[in-house]
PDB file of C-alpha atoms in Angstrom:
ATOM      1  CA  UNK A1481      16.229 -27.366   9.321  1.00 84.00           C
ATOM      2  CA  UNK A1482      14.344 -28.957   6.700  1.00 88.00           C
ATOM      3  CA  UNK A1483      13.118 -26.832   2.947  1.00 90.00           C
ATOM      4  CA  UNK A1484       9.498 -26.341   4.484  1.00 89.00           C
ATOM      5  CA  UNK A1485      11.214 -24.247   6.995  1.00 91.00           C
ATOM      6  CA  UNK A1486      13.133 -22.303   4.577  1.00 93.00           C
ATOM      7  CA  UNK A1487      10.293 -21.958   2.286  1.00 90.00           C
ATOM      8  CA  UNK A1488       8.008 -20.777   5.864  1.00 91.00           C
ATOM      9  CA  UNK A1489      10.689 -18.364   6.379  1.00 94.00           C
ATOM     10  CA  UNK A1490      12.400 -17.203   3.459  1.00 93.00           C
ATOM     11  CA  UNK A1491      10.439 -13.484   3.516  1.00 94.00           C
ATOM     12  CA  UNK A1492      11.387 -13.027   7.335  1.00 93.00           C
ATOM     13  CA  UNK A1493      15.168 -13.871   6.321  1.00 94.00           C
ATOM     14  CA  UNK A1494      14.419 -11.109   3.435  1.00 94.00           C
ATOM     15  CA  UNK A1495      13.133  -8.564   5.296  1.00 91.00           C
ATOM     16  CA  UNK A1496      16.124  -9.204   8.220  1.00 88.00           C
ATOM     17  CA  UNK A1497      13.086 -10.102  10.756  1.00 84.00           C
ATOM     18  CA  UNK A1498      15.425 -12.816  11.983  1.00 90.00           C
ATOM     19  CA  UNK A1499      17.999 -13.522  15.111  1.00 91.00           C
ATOM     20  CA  UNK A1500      21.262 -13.918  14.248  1.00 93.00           C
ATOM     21  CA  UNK A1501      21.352 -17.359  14.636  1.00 94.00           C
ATOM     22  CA  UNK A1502      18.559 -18.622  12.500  1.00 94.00           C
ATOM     23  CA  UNK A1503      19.789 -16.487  10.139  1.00 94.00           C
ATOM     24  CA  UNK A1504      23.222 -18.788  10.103  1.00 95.00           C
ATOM     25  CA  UNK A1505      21.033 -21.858  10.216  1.00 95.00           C
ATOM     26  CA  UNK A1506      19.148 -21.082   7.214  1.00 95.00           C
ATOM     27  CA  UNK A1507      22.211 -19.691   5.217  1.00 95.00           C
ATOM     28  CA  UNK A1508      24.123 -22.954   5.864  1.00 95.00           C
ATOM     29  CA  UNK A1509      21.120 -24.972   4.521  1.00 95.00           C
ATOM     30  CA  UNK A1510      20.448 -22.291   1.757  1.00 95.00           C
ATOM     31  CA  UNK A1511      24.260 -22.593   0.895  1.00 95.00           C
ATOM     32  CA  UNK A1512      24.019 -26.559   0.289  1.00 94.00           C
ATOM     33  CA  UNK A1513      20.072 -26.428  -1.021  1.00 93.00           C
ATOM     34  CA  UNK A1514      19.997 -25.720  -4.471  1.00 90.00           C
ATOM     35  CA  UNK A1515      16.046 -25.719  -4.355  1.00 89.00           C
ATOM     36  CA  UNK A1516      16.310 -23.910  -1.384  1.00 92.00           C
ATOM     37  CA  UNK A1517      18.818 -21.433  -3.096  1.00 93.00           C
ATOM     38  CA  UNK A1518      16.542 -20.840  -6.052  1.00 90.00           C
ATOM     39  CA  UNK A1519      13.642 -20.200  -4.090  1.00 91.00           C
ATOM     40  CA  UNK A1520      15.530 -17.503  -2.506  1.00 94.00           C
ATOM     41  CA  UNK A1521      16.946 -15.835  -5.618  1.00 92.00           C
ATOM     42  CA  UNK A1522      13.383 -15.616  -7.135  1.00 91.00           C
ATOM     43  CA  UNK A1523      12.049 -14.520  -4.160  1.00 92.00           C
ATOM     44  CA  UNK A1524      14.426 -11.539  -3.944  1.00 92.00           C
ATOM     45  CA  UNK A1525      14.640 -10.879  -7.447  1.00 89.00           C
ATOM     46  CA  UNK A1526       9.896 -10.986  -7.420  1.00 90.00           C
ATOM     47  CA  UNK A1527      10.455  -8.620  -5.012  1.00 91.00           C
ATOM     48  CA  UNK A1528      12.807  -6.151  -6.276  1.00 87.00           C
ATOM     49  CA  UNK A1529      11.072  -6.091  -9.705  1.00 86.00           C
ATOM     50  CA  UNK A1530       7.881  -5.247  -8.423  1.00 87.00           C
ATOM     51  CA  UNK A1531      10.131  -2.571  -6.612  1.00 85.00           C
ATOM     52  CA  UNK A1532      12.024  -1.402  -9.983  1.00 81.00           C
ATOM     53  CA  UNK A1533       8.619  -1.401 -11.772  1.00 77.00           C
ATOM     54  CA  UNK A1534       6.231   0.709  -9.322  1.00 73.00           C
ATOM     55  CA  UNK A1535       7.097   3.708 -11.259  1.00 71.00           C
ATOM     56  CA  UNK A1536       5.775   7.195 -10.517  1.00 78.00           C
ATOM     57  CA  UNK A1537       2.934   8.546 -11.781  1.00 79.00           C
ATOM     58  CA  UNK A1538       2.530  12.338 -11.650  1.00 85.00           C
ATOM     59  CA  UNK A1539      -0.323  13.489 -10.418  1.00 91.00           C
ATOM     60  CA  UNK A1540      -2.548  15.710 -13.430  1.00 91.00           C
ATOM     61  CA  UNK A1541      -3.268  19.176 -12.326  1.00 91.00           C
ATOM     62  CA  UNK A1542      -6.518  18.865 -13.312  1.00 93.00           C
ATOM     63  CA  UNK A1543      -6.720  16.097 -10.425  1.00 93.00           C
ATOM     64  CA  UNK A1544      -5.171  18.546  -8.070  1.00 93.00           C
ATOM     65  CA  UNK A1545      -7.442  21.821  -8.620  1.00 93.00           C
ATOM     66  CA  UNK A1546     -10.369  19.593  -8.181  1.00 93.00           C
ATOM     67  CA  UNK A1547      -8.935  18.302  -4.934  1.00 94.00           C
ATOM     68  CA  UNK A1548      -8.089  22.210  -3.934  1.00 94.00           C
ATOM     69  CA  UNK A1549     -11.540  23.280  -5.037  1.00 92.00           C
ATOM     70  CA  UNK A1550     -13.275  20.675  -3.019  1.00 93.00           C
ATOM     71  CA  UNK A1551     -11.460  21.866   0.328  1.00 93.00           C
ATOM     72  CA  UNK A1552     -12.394  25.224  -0.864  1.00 91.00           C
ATOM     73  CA  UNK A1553     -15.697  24.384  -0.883  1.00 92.00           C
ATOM     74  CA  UNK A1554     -15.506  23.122   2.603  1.00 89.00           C
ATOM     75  CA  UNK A1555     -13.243  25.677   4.129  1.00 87.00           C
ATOM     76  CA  UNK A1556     -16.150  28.425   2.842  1.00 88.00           C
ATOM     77  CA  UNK A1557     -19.152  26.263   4.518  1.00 85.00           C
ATOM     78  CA  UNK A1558     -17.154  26.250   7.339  1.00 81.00           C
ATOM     79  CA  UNK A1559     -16.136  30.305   7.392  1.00 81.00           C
ATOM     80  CA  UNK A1560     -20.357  30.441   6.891  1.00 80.00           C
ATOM     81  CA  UNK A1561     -21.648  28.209   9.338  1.00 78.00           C
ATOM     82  CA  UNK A1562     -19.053  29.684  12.045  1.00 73.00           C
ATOM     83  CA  UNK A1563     -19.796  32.965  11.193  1.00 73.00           C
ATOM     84  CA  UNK A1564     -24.306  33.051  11.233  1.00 70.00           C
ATOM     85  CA  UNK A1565     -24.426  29.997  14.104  1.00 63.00           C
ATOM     86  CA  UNK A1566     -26.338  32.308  16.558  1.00 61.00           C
ATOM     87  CA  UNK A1567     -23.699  31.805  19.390  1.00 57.00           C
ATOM     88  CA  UNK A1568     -26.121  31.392  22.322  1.00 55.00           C
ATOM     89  CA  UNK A1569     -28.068  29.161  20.473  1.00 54.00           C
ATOM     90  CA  UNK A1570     -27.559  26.441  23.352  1.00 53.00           C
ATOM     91  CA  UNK A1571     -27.927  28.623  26.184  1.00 54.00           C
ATOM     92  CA  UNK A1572     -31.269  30.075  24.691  1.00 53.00           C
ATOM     93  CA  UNK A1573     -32.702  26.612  23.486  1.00 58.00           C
ATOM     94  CA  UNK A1574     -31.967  25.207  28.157  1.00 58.00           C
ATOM     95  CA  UNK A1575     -34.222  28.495  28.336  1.00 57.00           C
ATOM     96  CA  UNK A1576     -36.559  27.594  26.566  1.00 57.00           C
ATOM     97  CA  UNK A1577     -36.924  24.095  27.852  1.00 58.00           C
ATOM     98  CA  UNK A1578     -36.511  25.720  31.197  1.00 60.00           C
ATOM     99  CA  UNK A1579     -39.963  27.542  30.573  1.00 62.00           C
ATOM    100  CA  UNK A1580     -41.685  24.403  29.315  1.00 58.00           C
TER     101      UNK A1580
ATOM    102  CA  UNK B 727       9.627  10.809  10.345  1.00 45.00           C
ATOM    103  CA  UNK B 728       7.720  14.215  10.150  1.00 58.00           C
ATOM    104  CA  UNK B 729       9.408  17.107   9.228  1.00 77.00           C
ATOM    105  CA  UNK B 730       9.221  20.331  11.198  1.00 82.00           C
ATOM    106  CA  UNK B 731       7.841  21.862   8.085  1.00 85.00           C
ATOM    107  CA  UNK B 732       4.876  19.401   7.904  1.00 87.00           C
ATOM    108  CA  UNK B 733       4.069  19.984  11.781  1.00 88.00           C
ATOM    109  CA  UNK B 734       3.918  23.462  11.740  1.00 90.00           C
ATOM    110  CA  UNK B 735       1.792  23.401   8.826  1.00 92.00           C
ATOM    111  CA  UNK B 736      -0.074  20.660  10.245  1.00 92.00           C
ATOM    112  CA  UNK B 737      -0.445  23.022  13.170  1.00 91.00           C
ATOM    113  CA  UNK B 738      -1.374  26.031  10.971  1.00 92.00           C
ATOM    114  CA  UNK B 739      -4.307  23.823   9.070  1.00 91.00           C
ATOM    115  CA  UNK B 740      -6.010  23.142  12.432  1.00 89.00           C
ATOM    116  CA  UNK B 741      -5.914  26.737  13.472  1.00 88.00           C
ATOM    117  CA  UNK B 742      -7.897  27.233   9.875  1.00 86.00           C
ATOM    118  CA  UNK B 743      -5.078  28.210   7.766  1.00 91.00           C
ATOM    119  CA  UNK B 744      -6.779  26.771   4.025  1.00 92.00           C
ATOM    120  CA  UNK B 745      -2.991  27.965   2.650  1.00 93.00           C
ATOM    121  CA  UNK B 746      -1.193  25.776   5.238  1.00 94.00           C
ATOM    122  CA  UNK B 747      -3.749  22.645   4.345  1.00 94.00           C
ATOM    123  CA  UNK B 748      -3.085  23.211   0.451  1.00 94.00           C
ATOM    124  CA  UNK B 749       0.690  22.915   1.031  1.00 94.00           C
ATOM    125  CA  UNK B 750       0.312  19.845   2.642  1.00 94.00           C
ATOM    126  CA  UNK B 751      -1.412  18.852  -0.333  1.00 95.00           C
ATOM    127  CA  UNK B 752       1.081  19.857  -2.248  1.00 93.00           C
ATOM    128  CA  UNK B 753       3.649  17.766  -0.431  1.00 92.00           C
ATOM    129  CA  UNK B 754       2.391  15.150  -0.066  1.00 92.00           C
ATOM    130  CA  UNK B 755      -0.419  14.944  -3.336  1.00 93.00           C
ATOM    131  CA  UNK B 756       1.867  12.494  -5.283  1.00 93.00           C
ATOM    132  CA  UNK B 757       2.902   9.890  -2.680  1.00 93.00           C
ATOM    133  CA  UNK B 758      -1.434   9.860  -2.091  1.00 95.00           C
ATOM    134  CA  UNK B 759      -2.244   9.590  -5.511  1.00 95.00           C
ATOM    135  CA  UNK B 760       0.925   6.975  -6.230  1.00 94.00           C
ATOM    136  CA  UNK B 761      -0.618   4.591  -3.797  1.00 94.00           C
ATOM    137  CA  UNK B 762      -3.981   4.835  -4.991  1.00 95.00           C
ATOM    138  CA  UNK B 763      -2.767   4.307  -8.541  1.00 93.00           C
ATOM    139  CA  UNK B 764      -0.979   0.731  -7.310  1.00 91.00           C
ATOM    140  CA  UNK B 765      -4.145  -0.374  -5.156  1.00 92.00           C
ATOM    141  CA  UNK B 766      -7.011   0.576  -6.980  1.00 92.00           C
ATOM    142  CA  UNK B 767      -4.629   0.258 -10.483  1.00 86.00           C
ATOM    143  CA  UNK B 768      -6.335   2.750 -12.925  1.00 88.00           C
ATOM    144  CA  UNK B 769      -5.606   6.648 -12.468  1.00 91.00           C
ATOM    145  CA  UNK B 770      -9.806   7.294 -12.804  1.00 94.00           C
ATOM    146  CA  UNK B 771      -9.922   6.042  -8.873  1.00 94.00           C
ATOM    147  CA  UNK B 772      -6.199   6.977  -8.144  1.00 95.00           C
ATOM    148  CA  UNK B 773      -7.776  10.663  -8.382  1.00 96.00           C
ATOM    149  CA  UNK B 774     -11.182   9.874  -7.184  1.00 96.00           C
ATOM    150  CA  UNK B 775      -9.438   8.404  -4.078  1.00 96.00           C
ATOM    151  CA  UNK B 776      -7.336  11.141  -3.807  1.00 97.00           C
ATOM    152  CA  UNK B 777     -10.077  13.785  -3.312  1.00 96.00           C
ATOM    153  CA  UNK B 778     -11.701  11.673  -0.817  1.00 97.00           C
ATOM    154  CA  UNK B 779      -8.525  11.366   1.345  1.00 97.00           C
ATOM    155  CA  UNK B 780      -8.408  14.961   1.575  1.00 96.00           C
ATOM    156  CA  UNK B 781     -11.860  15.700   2.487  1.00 96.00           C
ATOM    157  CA  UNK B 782     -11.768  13.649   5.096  1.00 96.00           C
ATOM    158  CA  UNK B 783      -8.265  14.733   6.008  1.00 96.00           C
ATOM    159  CA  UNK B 784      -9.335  18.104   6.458  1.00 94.00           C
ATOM    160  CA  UNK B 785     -12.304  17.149   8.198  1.00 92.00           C
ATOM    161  CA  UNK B 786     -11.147  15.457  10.430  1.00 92.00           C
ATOM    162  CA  UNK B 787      -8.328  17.327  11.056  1.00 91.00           C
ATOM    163  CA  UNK B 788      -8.606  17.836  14.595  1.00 88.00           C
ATOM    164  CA  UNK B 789      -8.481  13.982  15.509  1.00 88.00           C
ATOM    165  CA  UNK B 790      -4.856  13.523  14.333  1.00 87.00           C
ATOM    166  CA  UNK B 791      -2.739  12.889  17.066  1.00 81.00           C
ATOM    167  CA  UNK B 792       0.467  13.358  15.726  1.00 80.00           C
ATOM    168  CA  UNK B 793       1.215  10.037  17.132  1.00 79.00           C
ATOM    169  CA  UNK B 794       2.393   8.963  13.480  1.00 81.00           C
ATOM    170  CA  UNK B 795       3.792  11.833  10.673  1.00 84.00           C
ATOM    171  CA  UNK B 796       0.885  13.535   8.786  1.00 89.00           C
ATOM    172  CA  UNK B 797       2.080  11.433   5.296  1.00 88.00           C
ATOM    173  CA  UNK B 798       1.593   8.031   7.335  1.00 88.00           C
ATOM    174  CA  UNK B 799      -1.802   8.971   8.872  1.00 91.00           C
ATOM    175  CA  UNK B 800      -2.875  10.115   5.325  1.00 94.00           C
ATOM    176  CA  UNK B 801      -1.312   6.867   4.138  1.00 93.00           C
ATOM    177  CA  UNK B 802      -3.975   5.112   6.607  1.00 93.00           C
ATOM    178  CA  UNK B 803      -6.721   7.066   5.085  1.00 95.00           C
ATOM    179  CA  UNK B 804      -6.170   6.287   1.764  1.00 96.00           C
ATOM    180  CA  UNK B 805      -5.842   2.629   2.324  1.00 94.00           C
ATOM    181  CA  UNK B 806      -9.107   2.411   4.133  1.00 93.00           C
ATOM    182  CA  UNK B 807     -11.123   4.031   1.820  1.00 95.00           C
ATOM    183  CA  UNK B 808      -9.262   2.312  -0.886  1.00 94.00           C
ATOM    184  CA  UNK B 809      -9.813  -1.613   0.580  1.00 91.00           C
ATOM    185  CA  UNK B 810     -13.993  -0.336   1.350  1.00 91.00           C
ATOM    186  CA  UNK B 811     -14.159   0.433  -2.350  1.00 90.00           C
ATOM    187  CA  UNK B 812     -12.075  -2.717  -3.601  1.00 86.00           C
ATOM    188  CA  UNK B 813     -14.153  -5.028  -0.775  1.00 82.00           C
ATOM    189  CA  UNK B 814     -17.174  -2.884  -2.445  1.00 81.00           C
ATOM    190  CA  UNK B 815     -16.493  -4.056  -6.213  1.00 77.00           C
ATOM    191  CA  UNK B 816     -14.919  -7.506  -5.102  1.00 68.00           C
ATOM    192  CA  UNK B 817     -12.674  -7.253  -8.186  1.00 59.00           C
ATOM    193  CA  UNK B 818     -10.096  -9.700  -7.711  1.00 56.00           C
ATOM    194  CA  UNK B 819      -9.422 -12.376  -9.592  1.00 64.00           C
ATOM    195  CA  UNK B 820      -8.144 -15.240  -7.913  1.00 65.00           C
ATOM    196  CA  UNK B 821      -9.574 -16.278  -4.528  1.00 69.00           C
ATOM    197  CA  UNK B 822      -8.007 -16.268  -1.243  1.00 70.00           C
ATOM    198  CA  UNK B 823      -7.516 -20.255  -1.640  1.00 71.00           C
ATOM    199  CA  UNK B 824      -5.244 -19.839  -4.736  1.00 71.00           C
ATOM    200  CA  UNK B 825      -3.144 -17.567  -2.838  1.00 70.00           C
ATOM    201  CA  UNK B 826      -2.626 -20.186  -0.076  1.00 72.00           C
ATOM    202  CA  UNK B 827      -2.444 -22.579  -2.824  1.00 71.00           C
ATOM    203  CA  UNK B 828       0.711 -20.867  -3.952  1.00 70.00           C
ATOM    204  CA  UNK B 829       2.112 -20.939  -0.739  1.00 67.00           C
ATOM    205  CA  UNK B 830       1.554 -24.818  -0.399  1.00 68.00           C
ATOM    206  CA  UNK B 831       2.772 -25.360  -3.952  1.00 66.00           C
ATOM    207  CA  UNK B 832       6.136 -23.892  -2.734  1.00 65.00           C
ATOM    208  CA  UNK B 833       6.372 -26.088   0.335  1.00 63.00           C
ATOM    209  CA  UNK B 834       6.227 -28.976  -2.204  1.00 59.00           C
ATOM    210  CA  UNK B 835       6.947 -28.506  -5.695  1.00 67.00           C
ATOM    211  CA  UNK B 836      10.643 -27.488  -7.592  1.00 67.00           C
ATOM    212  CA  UNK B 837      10.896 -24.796  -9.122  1.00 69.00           C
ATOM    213  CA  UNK B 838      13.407 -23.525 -11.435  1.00 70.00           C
ATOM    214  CA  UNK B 839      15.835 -20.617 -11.118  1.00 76.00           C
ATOM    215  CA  UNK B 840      15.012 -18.379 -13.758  1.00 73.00           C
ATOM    216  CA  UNK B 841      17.120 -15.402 -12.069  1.00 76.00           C
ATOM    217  CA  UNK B 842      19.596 -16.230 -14.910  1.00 72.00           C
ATOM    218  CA  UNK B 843      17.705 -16.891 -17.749  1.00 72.00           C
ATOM    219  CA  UNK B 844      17.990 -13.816 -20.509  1.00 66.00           C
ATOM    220  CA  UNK B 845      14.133 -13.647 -20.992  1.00 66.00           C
ATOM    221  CA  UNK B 846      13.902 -12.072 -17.274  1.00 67.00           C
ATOM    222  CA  UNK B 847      16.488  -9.623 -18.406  1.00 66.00           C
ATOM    223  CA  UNK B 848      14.875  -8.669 -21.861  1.00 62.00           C
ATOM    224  CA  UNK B 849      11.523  -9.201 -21.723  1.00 66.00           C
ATOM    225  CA  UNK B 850      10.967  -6.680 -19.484  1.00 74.00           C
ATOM    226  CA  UNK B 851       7.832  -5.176 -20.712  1.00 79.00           C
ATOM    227  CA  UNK B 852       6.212  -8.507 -21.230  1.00 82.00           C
ATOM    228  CA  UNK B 853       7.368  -9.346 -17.823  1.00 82.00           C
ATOM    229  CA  UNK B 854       5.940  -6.094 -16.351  1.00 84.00           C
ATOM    230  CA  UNK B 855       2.733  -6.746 -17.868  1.00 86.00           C
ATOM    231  CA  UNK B 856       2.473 -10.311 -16.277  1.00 86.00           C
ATOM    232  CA  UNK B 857       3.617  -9.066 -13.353  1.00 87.00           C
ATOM    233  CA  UNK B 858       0.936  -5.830 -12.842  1.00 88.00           C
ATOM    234  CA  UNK B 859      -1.869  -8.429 -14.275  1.00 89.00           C
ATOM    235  CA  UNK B 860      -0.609 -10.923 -11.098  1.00 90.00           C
ATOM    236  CA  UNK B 861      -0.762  -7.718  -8.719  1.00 91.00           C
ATOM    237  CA  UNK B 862      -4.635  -6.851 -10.205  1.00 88.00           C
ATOM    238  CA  UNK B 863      -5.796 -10.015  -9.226  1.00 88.00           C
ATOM    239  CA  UNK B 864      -4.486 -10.352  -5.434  1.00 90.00           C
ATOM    240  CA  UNK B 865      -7.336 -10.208  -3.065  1.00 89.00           C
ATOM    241  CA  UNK B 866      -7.816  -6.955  -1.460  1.00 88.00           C
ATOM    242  CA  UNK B 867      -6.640  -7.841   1.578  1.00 89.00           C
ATOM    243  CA  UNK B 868      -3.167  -8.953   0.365  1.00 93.00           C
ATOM    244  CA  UNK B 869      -3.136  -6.535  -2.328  1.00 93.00           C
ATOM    245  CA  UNK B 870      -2.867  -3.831   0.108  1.00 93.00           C
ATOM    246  CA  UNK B 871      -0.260  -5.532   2.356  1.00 95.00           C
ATOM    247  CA  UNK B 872       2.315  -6.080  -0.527  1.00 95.00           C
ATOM    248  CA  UNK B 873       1.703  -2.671  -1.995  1.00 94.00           C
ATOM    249  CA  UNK B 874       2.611  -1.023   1.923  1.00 94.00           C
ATOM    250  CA  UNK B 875       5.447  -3.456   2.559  1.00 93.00           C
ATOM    251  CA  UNK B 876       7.180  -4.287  -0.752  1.00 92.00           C
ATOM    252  CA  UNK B 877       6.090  -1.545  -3.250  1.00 91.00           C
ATOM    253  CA  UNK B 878       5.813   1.218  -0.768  1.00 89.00           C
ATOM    254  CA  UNK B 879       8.783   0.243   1.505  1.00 88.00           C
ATOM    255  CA  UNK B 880       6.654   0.761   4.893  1.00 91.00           C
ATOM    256  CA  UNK B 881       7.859  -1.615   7.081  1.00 92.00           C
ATOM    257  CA  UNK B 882       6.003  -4.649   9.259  1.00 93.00           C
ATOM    258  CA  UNK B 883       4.814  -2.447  11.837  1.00 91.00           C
ATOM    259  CA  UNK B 884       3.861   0.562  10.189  1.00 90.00           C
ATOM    260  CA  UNK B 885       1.819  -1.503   7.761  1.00 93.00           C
ATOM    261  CA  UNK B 886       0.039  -3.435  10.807  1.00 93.00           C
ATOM    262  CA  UNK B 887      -1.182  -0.100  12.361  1.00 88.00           C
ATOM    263  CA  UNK B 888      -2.156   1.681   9.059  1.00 89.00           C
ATOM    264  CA  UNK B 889      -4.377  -1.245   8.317  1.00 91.00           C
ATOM    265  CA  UNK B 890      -5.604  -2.418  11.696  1.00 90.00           C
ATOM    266  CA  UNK B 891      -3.735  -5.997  12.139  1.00 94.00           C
ATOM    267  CA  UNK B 892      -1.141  -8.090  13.882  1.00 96.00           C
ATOM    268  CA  UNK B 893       2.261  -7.770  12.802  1.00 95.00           C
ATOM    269  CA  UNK B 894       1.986 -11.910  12.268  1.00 94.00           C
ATOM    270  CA  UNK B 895      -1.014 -11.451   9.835  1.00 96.00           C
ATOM    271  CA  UNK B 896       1.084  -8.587   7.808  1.00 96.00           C
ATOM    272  CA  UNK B 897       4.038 -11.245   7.593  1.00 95.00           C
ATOM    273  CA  UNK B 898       1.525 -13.987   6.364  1.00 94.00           C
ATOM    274  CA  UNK B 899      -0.163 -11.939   4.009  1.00 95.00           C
ATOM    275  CA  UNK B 900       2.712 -10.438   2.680  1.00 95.00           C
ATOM    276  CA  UNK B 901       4.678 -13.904   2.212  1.00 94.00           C
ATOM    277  CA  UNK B 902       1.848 -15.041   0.487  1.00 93.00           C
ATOM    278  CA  UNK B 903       1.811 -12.625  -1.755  1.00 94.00           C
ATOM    279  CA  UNK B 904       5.484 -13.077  -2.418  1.00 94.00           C
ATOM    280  CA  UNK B 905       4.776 -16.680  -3.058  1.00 92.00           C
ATOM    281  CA  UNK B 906       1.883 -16.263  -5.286  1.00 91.00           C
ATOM    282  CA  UNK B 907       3.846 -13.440  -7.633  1.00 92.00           C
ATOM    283  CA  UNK B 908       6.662 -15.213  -7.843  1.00 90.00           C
ATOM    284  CA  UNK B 909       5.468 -18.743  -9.159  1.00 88.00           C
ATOM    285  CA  UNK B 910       3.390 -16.506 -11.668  1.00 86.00           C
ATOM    286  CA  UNK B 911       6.951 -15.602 -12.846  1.00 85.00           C
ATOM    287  CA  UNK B 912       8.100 -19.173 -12.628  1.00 83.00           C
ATOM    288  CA  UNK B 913       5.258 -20.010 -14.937  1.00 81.00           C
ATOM    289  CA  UNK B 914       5.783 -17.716 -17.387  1.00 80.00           C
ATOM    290  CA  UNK B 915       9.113 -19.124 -17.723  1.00 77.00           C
ATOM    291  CA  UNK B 916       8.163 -22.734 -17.709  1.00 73.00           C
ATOM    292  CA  UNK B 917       5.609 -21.967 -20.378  1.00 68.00           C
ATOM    293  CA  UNK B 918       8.323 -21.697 -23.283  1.00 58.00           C
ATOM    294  CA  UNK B 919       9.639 -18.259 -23.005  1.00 54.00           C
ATOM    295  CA  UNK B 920      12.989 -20.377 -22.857  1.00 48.00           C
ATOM    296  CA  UNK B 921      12.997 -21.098 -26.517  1.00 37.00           C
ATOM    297  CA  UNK B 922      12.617 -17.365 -26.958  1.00 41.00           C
ATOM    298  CA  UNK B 923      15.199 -15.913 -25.222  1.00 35.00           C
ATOM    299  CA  UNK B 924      18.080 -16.623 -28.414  1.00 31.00           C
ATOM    300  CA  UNK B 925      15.876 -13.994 -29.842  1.00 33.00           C
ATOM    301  CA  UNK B 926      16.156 -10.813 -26.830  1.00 30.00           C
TER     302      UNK B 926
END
């Protein structure tokens, strides 16, 4: 296994999206690679800071009415339309078109 | 995995129940508005993106499957409507080539461990900054994969369906990404930030 493959592979090997025996393969190289072994200590360490700094936001309840109030909204056109939709409409329109 | 709670409110919503559809809100509001913060990366759109989701959650309310848990399927929402309006304002900084570019650079050139140099461990802030001006200016398309996979924790699969693509492409794009964060790092410590690190 040459450092191209390492480098081709190293987020695979990461994520454990490897057999078993590649895995060994690339360890052994990794182990006696000391490019290979720093690519995959800043690899792992890229990846967990991004992890450590995606912090949580909280979500302003200002944000959160206005999403409410816009399902409101929706929820009451809804109620509206379901409630003064003639209910025969369709039948009555075929009628219609019938008599034509 | 769903929780009983979120399927029989899920259940409730479709029957009409506006209570049942603002407690899903409710649950799940933050993770929504977390992930728009990290694509779209100013709270403005986080929330703007965050109303849309739900409108067209509730909508289209009667087309979910349950094939996925409510979150995930939300999740798929947001990221859509986030990567139209990123593809819309075609933000990013650095093109698609410099994020191969990366990749080839790591095929080829040496680069340092700087897991043990101080600077990584006290600069933290500075390092932060770098690090969310590096995540900015990823193309949309790998923006979203690394902020599923690595920042959100979904993994290969999950990321391929909520974004329409092969589980290979996720990989690529997401190694890429790795590739191109991580020799931003390895520049910032090549640049000097040795000779500060006596300091903290």
């Amino acid at each position: 296994m040459k450092c191209e493959d390492i480098c081709r592979l190293i987020s695979e090997y990461l994520d454990d999206g490897l057999d078993l025996e590649l895995r060994g393969i690339m360890r052994e190289h990794i182990n006696l690679c000391e490019r290979c072994s720093a690519l995959l200590k800043t690899m792992k360490e890229t990846i967990s800071f991004t992890r450590r700094m995606s912090e949580t936001e909280k979500v302003p309840d200002a944000v959160i009415n206005r999403v409410y109030c816009e399902i409101h909204i929706r929820y009451e056109r809804r109620i509206k339309s379901e409630t003064f939709a003639p209910p025969e409409a369709s039948k009555y329109n075929k009628k219609k078109e019938k008599r034509r | 995995m769903e929780s009983r709670q979120e399927t029989q409110l899920v259940e409730k919503a479709r029957k009409g129940d506006i209570g049942a559809f603002e407690e899903l809100i409710r649950m799940t509001g933050g993770r929504i508005y977390n992930l728009g913060f990290k694509l779209l990366r100013n709270k403005e759109d986080a929330s703007d993106l965050m109303q849309e989701t739900y409108i067209k959650a509730y909508e289209h309310i009667d087309s979910f499957r349950g094939n996925s848990a409510f979150s995930t399927w939300l999740y798929r929402i947001a990221t859509n409507l986030a990567l139209m309006k990123m593809r819309r304002e075609k933000n990013q900084k650095v093109s698609t080539d410099e994020i191969k570019e990366a990749y080839d650079n790591s095929m080829v050139k040496e680069m340092p461990d700087w897991t043990h140099n101080p600077a990584y461990h006290f600069k933290n802030q500075e390092l932060k900054d770098l690090l969310n001006r590096a995540i900015d200016s990823l193309p949309s398309k790998y923006r979203s994969v690394f902020v599923l996979h690595d920042m959100e924790g979904f993994p290969v699969s999950e990321v391929a369906d909520m974004l329409s693509l092969s589980e290979p492409a996720v990989k690529t794009r997401s190694h890429r990404s790795r590739l191109f964060l991580r020799e931003r790092l390895a520049d910032y410590f090549k640049q000097g930030h040795k000779a500060q690190v006596g300091g903290g």
